[in-house]
Amino acid sequence: PRVLEGLFGLVRRLFDVSFEVAPSEVELWNDDVRHLVLSRGAGGAGRVGALYLDAYRRAGRRRQGFWADVALSHIWRTRKPVVHIVGDLVRPAAGGREEAELSLDDVRALFRAMGDALQELLTETPIDLAAGRQVQELDSVDLPGRFMELWALDGATLRSMGLPAAEAEAAAAAAQFHSGLRMAEEVRLARTDLELHAAFDPRKGDRPADVVARIAQEVAAGQPPLDGRAALCQFPEA
């Protein structure tokens, strides 16, 4: 609950919308599932959409972290979007602690899933086929999730989740450690992508792996990868 309070407070602060527990108007598939309504304005008058939060691990479902997906997509002036966030937390044992324990990675994954969910829930386009993440370029589809994930390590957000002020500030500062190296890696990937698509000519005798190695020598702060061929065959999310 404390993490959710911090997350919902952040959503309210950033987007001026609020999550509230929905009235018992639908049948839920498990007692642990929370049905929430996202609204704009006082008293929930401006209903934006709905969210199902299914946070706990159950038999037959194995995937680490949290993830979001669309149940019902936005249709202009006809249907509000419905999204679910599913998690893999271990449910507290009966008679033990009342709240599940989340690691920092769990918190970041939850905030990232919320970013993906909000991209669908806050859609206002009159073009239904362009709602949410539909027809969005692969390079940018993950930006809302990444944006919200960064706020998980904000000092004010951590304090709102019950973390003592000193620990919240230390965690926020630790998140910035080596941030320049991460930026350098993004620059390396971007330059490699641009050069391979815009300037690379195999008839000149170069190999793609040679381009990777050369750019890594110019940009990477640490040692360049020994073999860049594998990195060319994947789309890393991190």
mmCIF file of C-alpha atoms in Angstrom:
data_model
loop_
_atom_site.group_PDB
_atom_site.id
_atom_site.type_symbol
_atom_site.label_atom_id
_atom_site.label_comp_id
_atom_site.label_asym_id
_atom_site.label_seq_id
_atom_site.Cartn_x
_atom_site.Cartn_y
_atom_site.Cartn_z
ATOM 1 C CA PRO A 1 0.000 0.000 0.000
ATOM 2 C CA ARG A 2 2.766 2.510 0.766
ATOM 3 C CA VAL A 3 4.376 2.011 -2.625
ATOM 4 C CA LEU A 4 0.989 2.330 -4.325
ATOM 5 C CA GLU A 5 0.228 5.487 -2.353
ATOM 6 C CA GLY A 6 3.492 6.977 -3.553
ATOM 7 C CA LEU A 7 2.852 5.884 -7.138
ATOM 8 C CA PHE A 8 -0.728 7.158 -7.223
ATOM 9 C CA GLY A 9 0.368 10.421 -5.609
ATOM 10 C CA LEU A 10 3.007 10.858 -8.297
ATOM 11 C CA VAL A 11 0.449 10.218 -11.051
ATOM 12 C CA ARG A 12 -1.815 12.829 -9.496
ATOM 13 C CA ARG A 13 1.050 15.317 -9.225
ATOM 14 C CA LEU A 14 2.263 14.849 -12.803
ATOM 15 C CA PHE A 15 -0.966 14.397 -14.748
ATOM 16 C CA ASP A 16 -3.732 15.790 -12.534
ATOM 17 C CA VAL A 17 -5.647 12.496 -12.551
ATOM 18 C CA SER A 18 -6.524 10.234 -9.627
ATOM 19 C CA PHE A 19 -6.920 6.515 -9.061
ATOM 20 C CA GLU A 20 -9.788 5.451 -6.837
ATOM 21 C CA VAL A 21 -11.100 2.026 -5.857
ATOM 22 C CA ALA A 22 -13.983 1.210 -8.179
ATOM 23 C CA PRO A 23 -17.407 0.278 -6.828
ATOM 24 C CA SER A 24 -18.291 -3.416 -6.949
ATOM 25 C CA GLU A 25 -19.626 -3.259 -10.470
ATOM 26 C CA VAL A 26 -17.651 -6.117 -12.011
ATOM 27 C CA GLU A 27 -16.742 -9.638 -10.970
ATOM 28 C CA LEU A 28 -13.010 -10.097 -10.343
ATOM 29 C CA TRP A 29 -11.115 -13.282 -11.178
ATOM 30 C CA ASN A 30 -9.241 -13.338 -7.854
ATOM 31 C CA ASP A 31 -9.665 -11.755 -4.427
ATOM 32 C CA ASP A 32 -6.218 -10.149 -4.689
ATOM 33 C CA VAL A 33 -7.106 -8.156 -7.800
ATOM 34 C CA ARG A 34 -7.798 -4.444 -7.394
ATOM 35 C CA HIS A 35 -10.195 -2.668 -9.728
ATOM 36 C CA LEU A 36 -9.360 1.032 -9.953
ATOM 37 C CA VAL A 37 -10.950 3.910 -11.829
ATOM 38 C CA LEU A 38 -8.825 6.740 -13.204
ATOM 39 C CA SER A 39 -10.613 10.094 -13.131
ATOM 40 C CA ARG A 40 -9.918 13.756 -13.758
ATOM 41 C CA GLY A 41 -11.591 16.409 -11.636
ATOM 42 C CA ALA A 42 -13.292 16.433 -8.248
ATOM 43 C CA GLY A 43 -15.469 13.504 -7.290
ATOM 44 C CA GLY A 44 -14.342 11.361 -10.196
ATOM 45 C CA ALA A 45 -16.671 13.202 -12.579
ATOM 46 C CA GLY A 46 -14.309 12.997 -15.542
ATOM 47 C CA ARG A 47 -13.730 9.280 -15.857
ATOM 48 C CA VAL A 48 -10.642 8.534 -17.950
ATOM 49 C CA GLY A 49 -10.417 4.747 -17.833
ATOM 50 C CA ALA A 50 -10.010 1.731 -15.600
ATOM 51 C CA LEU A 51 -7.088 -0.302 -14.282
ATOM 52 C CA TYR A 52 -6.915 -3.840 -12.929
ATOM 53 C CA LEU A 53 -3.927 -4.443 -10.652
ATOM 54 C CA ASP A 54 -3.065 -8.128 -10.186
ATOM 55 C CA ALA A 55 0.192 -8.008 -8.253
ATOM 56 C CA TYR A 56 0.691 -11.458 -6.715
ATOM 57 C CA ARG A 57 2.200 -14.646 -8.067
ATOM 58 C CA ARG A 58 -0.090 -17.596 -8.718
ATOM 59 C CA ALA A 59 0.379 -21.112 -10.046
ATOM 60 C CA GLY A 60 0.892 -21.259 -13.782
ATOM 61 C CA ARG A 61 2.157 -17.690 -14.110
ATOM 62 C CA ARG A 62 5.880 -17.083 -14.140
ATOM 63 C CA ARG A 63 7.380 -13.801 -15.242
ATOM 64 C CA GLN A 64 9.492 -11.548 -13.098
ATOM 65 C CA GLY A 65 8.578 -7.967 -12.275
ATOM 66 C CA PHE A 66 5.477 -6.128 -13.477
ATOM 67 C CA TRP A 67 4.023 -5.679 -16.932
ATOM 68 C CA ALA A 68 1.060 -3.861 -18.459
ATOM 69 C CA ASP A 69 -1.277 -4.710 -21.304
ATOM 70 C CA VAL A 70 -4.536 -3.478 -22.820
ATOM 71 C CA ALA A 71 -7.837 -5.215 -22.109
ATOM 72 C CA LEU A 72 -10.068 -2.754 -23.984
ATOM 73 C CA SER A 73 -8.586 -0.051 -26.180
ATOM 74 C CA HIS A 74 -9.733 3.543 -26.467
ATOM 75 C CA ILE A 75 -12.528 4.335 -28.919
ATOM 76 C CA TRP A 76 -13.234 8.039 -29.427
ATOM 77 C CA ARG A 77 -16.396 9.154 -27.583
ATOM 78 C CA THR A 78 -17.531 5.546 -27.314
ATOM 79 C CA ARG A 79 -15.324 3.535 -24.973
ATOM 80 C CA LYS A 80 -12.838 4.358 -22.240
ATOM 81 C CA PRO A 81 -9.649 2.278 -22.161
ATOM 82 C CA VAL A 82 -9.200 -0.583 -19.703
ATOM 83 C CA VAL A 83 -5.686 -1.723 -18.816
ATOM 84 C CA HIS A 84 -4.251 -4.339 -16.480
ATOM 85 C CA ILE A 85 -0.949 -4.416 -14.633
ATOM 86 C CA VAL A 86 0.189 -7.887 -13.629
ATOM 87 C CA GLY A 87 2.977 -8.711 -11.173
ATOM 88 C CA ASP A 88 4.912 -11.583 -9.702
ATOM 89 C CA LEU A 89 5.149 -10.608 -6.034
ATOM 90 C CA VAL A 90 5.118 -13.279 -3.352
ATOM 91 C CA ARG A 91 1.929 -12.912 -1.366
ATOM 92 C CA PRO A 92 2.490 -12.379 2.388
ATOM 93 C CA ALA A 93 1.812 -15.538 4.376
ATOM 94 C CA ALA A 94 -1.343 -15.669 6.458
ATOM 95 C CA GLY A 95 -0.649 -14.463 9.979
ATOM 96 C CA GLY A 96 2.587 -12.765 8.952
ATOM 97 C CA ARG A 97 3.279 -9.271 7.678
ATOM 98 C CA GLU A 98 0.373 -7.549 6.006
ATOM 99 C CA GLU A 99 2.301 -5.966 3.119
ATOM 100 C CA ALA A 100 4.397 -7.587 0.409
ATOM 101 C CA GLU A 101 8.063 -6.649 0.406
ATOM 102 C CA LEU A 102 9.246 -4.964 -2.782
ATOM 103 C CA SER A 103 12.864 -4.654 -3.794
ATOM 104 C CA LEU A 104 14.062 -1.494 -5.510
ATOM 105 C CA ASP A 105 13.957 -3.396 -8.806
ATOM 106 C CA ASP A 106 10.319 -4.317 -8.108
ATOM 107 C CA VAL A 107 9.453 -0.673 -7.469
ATOM 108 C CA ARG A 108 11.135 0.427 -10.686
ATOM 109 C CA ALA A 109 9.340 -2.312 -12.637
ATOM 110 C CA LEU A 110 5.982 -1.246 -11.163
ATOM 111 C CA PHE A 111 6.554 2.404 -12.086
ATOM 112 C CA ARG A 112 7.613 1.381 -15.575
ATOM 113 C CA ALA A 113 4.479 -0.724 -16.019
ATOM 114 C CA MET A 114 2.413 2.233 -14.828
ATOM 115 C CA GLY A 115 4.004 4.391 -17.529
ATOM 116 C CA ASP A 116 2.970 1.844 -20.166
ATOM 117 C CA ALA A 117 -0.542 1.725 -18.680
ATOM 118 C CA LEU A 118 -0.880 5.523 -18.614
ATOM 119 C CA GLN A 119 0.080 5.729 -22.263
ATOM 120 C CA GLU A 120 -3.107 3.811 -22.987
ATOM 121 C CA LEU A 121 -5.295 5.343 -20.278
ATOM 122 C CA LEU A 122 -4.517 8.987 -21.083
ATOM 123 C CA THR A 123 -5.056 8.619 -24.811
ATOM 124 C CA GLU A 124 -7.258 11.400 -26.207
ATOM 125 C CA THR A 125 -6.800 10.980 -29.944
ATOM 126 C CA PRO A 126 -9.919 10.890 -32.136
ATOM 127 C CA ILE A 127 -8.105 8.411 -34.402
ATOM 128 C CA ASP A 128 -8.824 5.051 -32.802
ATOM 129 C CA LEU A 129 -6.148 3.150 -34.720
ATOM 130 C CA ALA A 130 -3.519 5.534 -33.318
ATOM 131 C CA ALA A 131 -4.630 5.208 -29.689
ATOM 132 C CA GLY A 132 -2.079 4.314 -27.038
ATOM 133 C CA ARG A 133 0.940 2.469 -28.390
ATOM 134 C CA GLN A 134 -0.616 1.507 -31.698
ATOM 135 C CA VAL A 135 1.318 2.508 -34.832
ATOM 136 C CA GLN A 136 4.032 4.020 -32.635
ATOM 137 C CA GLU A 137 7.635 3.737 -33.744
ATOM 138 C CA LEU A 138 9.528 0.960 -31.974
ATOM 139 C CA ASP A 139 12.279 3.399 -31.007
ATOM 140 C CA SER A 140 9.864 5.475 -28.909
ATOM 141 C CA VAL A 141 7.263 2.992 -27.685
ATOM 142 C CA ASP A 142 9.065 2.477 -24.389
ATOM 143 C CA LEU A 143 9.510 6.164 -23.500
ATOM 144 C CA PRO A 144 6.485 6.556 -21.150
ATOM 145 C CA GLY A 145 7.560 3.532 -19.138
ATOM 146 C CA ARG A 146 11.124 4.794 -18.910
ATOM 147 C CA PHE A 147 9.887 8.237 -17.918
ATOM 148 C CA MET A 148 7.878 6.872 -14.997
ATOM 149 C CA GLU A 149 10.696 4.542 -13.975
ATOM 150 C CA LEU A 150 12.993 7.536 -13.470
ATOM 151 C CA TRP A 151 10.491 9.023 -11.008
ATOM 152 C CA ALA A 152 10.690 5.868 -8.876
ATOM 153 C CA LEU A 153 14.082 7.098 -7.648
ATOM 154 C CA ASP A 154 13.052 10.697 -7.062
ATOM 155 C CA GLY A 155 13.630 11.785 -3.477
ATOM 156 C CA ALA A 156 10.121 13.175 -2.962
ATOM 157 C CA THR A 157 8.579 10.025 -4.415
ATOM 158 C CA LEU A 158 10.634 7.773 -2.163
ATOM 159 C CA ARG A 159 9.657 9.809 0.888
ATOM 160 C CA SER A 160 5.999 9.553 -0.072
ATOM 161 C CA MET A 161 6.389 5.757 0.042
ATOM 162 C CA GLY A 162 7.467 5.910 3.673
ATOM 163 C CA LEU A 163 11.234 5.850 3.209
ATOM 164 C CA PRO A 164 13.071 8.034 5.766
ATOM 165 C CA ALA A 165 14.369 11.281 4.301
ATOM 166 C CA ALA A 166 18.067 10.397 4.651
ATOM 167 C CA GLU A 167 17.610 6.993 3.015
ATOM 168 C CA ALA A 168 15.457 8.474 0.250
ATOM 169 C CA GLU A 169 18.098 11.051 -0.615
ATOM 170 C CA ALA A 170 20.847 8.404 -0.537
ATOM 171 C CA ALA A 171 18.884 6.142 -2.883
ATOM 172 C CA ALA A 172 18.184 9.041 -5.249
ATOM 173 C CA ALA A 173 21.876 9.985 -5.272
ATOM 174 C CA ALA A 174 22.955 6.383 -5.857
ATOM 175 C CA ALA A 175 20.694 6.214 -8.900
ATOM 176 C CA GLN A 176 22.790 8.960 -10.514
ATOM 177 C CA PHE A 177 26.066 7.090 -10.000
ATOM 178 C CA HIS A 178 27.719 6.411 -13.376
ATOM 179 C CA SER A 179 24.750 7.954 -15.193
ATOM 180 C CA GLY A 180 27.236 9.469 -17.649
ATOM 181 C CA LEU A 181 28.383 5.976 -18.611
ATOM 182 C CA ARG A 182 24.808 4.991 -19.389
ATOM 183 C CA MET A 183 24.444 8.078 -21.585
ATOM 184 C CA ALA A 184 27.697 7.237 -23.375
ATOM 185 C CA GLU A 185 26.366 3.756 -24.084
ATOM 186 C CA GLU A 186 23.174 5.217 -25.563
ATOM 187 C CA VAL A 187 25.285 7.499 -27.767
ATOM 188 C CA ARG A 188 27.356 4.510 -28.887
ATOM 189 C CA LEU A 189 24.237 2.538 -29.833
ATOM 190 C CA ALA A 190 22.723 5.512 -31.657
ATOM 191 C CA ARG A 191 25.875 6.236 -33.647
ATOM 192 C CA THR A 192 26.220 2.577 -34.589
ATOM 193 C CA ASP A 193 22.618 2.450 -35.762
ATOM 194 C CA LEU A 194 22.928 5.641 -37.812
ATOM 195 C CA GLU A 195 26.202 4.696 -39.463
ATOM 196 C CA LEU A 196 25.121 1.180 -40.401
ATOM 197 C CA HIS A 197 21.922 2.486 -41.989
ATOM 198 C CA ALA A 198 23.209 5.697 -43.557
ATOM 199 C CA ALA A 199 26.872 5.237 -44.458
ATOM 200 C CA PHE A 200 27.908 1.578 -44.304
ATOM 201 C CA ASP A 201 28.910 0.035 -47.641
ATOM 202 C CA PRO A 202 29.976 -3.637 -47.557
ATOM 203 C CA ARG A 203 31.594 -3.225 -50.985
ATOM 204 C CA LYS A 204 34.361 -1.194 -49.324
ATOM 205 C CA GLY A 205 35.519 -4.243 -47.382
ATOM 206 C CA ASP A 206 34.290 -3.265 -43.915
ATOM 207 C CA ARG A 207 32.239 -5.575 -41.738
ATOM 208 C CA PRO A 208 29.427 -4.481 -39.410
ATOM 209 C CA ALA A 209 31.508 -5.704 -36.481
ATOM 210 C CA ASP A 210 34.304 -3.354 -37.563
ATOM 211 C CA VAL A 211 31.903 -0.399 -37.351
ATOM 212 C CA VAL A 212 30.848 -1.463 -33.851
ATOM 213 C CA ALA A 213 34.443 -1.755 -32.664
ATOM 214 C CA ARG A 214 35.514 1.586 -34.162
ATOM 215 C CA ILE A 215 32.645 3.564 -32.656
ATOM 216 C CA ALA A 216 33.130 1.846 -29.303
ATOM 217 C CA GLN A 217 36.767 2.965 -29.287
ATOM 218 C CA GLU A 218 35.658 6.557 -29.939
ATOM 219 C CA VAL A 219 32.715 6.763 -27.540
ATOM 220 C CA ALA A 220 32.781 4.063 -24.870
ATOM 221 C CA ALA A 221 34.343 5.140 -21.571
ATOM 222 C CA GLY A 222 35.353 1.579 -20.724
ATOM 223 C CA GLN A 223 36.745 -1.236 -22.818
ATOM 224 C CA PRO A 224 34.885 -1.783 -26.094
ATOM 225 C CA PRO A 225 33.068 -5.082 -26.605
ATOM 226 C CA LEU A 226 35.290 -7.901 -27.785
ATOM 227 C CA ASP A 227 32.740 -8.999 -30.369
ATOM 228 C CA GLY A 228 29.996 -6.632 -31.482
ATOM 229 C CA ARG A 229 28.199 -9.045 -33.776
ATOM 230 C CA ALA A 230 25.764 -10.278 -31.125
ATOM 231 C CA ALA A 231 24.710 -6.727 -30.186
ATOM 232 C CA LEU A 232 23.745 -6.058 -33.818
ATOM 233 C CA CYS A 233 21.187 -8.867 -33.727
ATOM 234 C CA GLN A 234 19.055 -7.624 -30.882
ATOM 235 C CA PHE A 235 17.071 -4.610 -29.708
ATOM 236 C CA PRO A 236 18.145 -4.058 -26.080
ATOM 237 C CA GLU A 237 15.486 -2.573 -23.792
ATOM 238 C CA ALA A 238 17.944 -1.263 -21.239
#
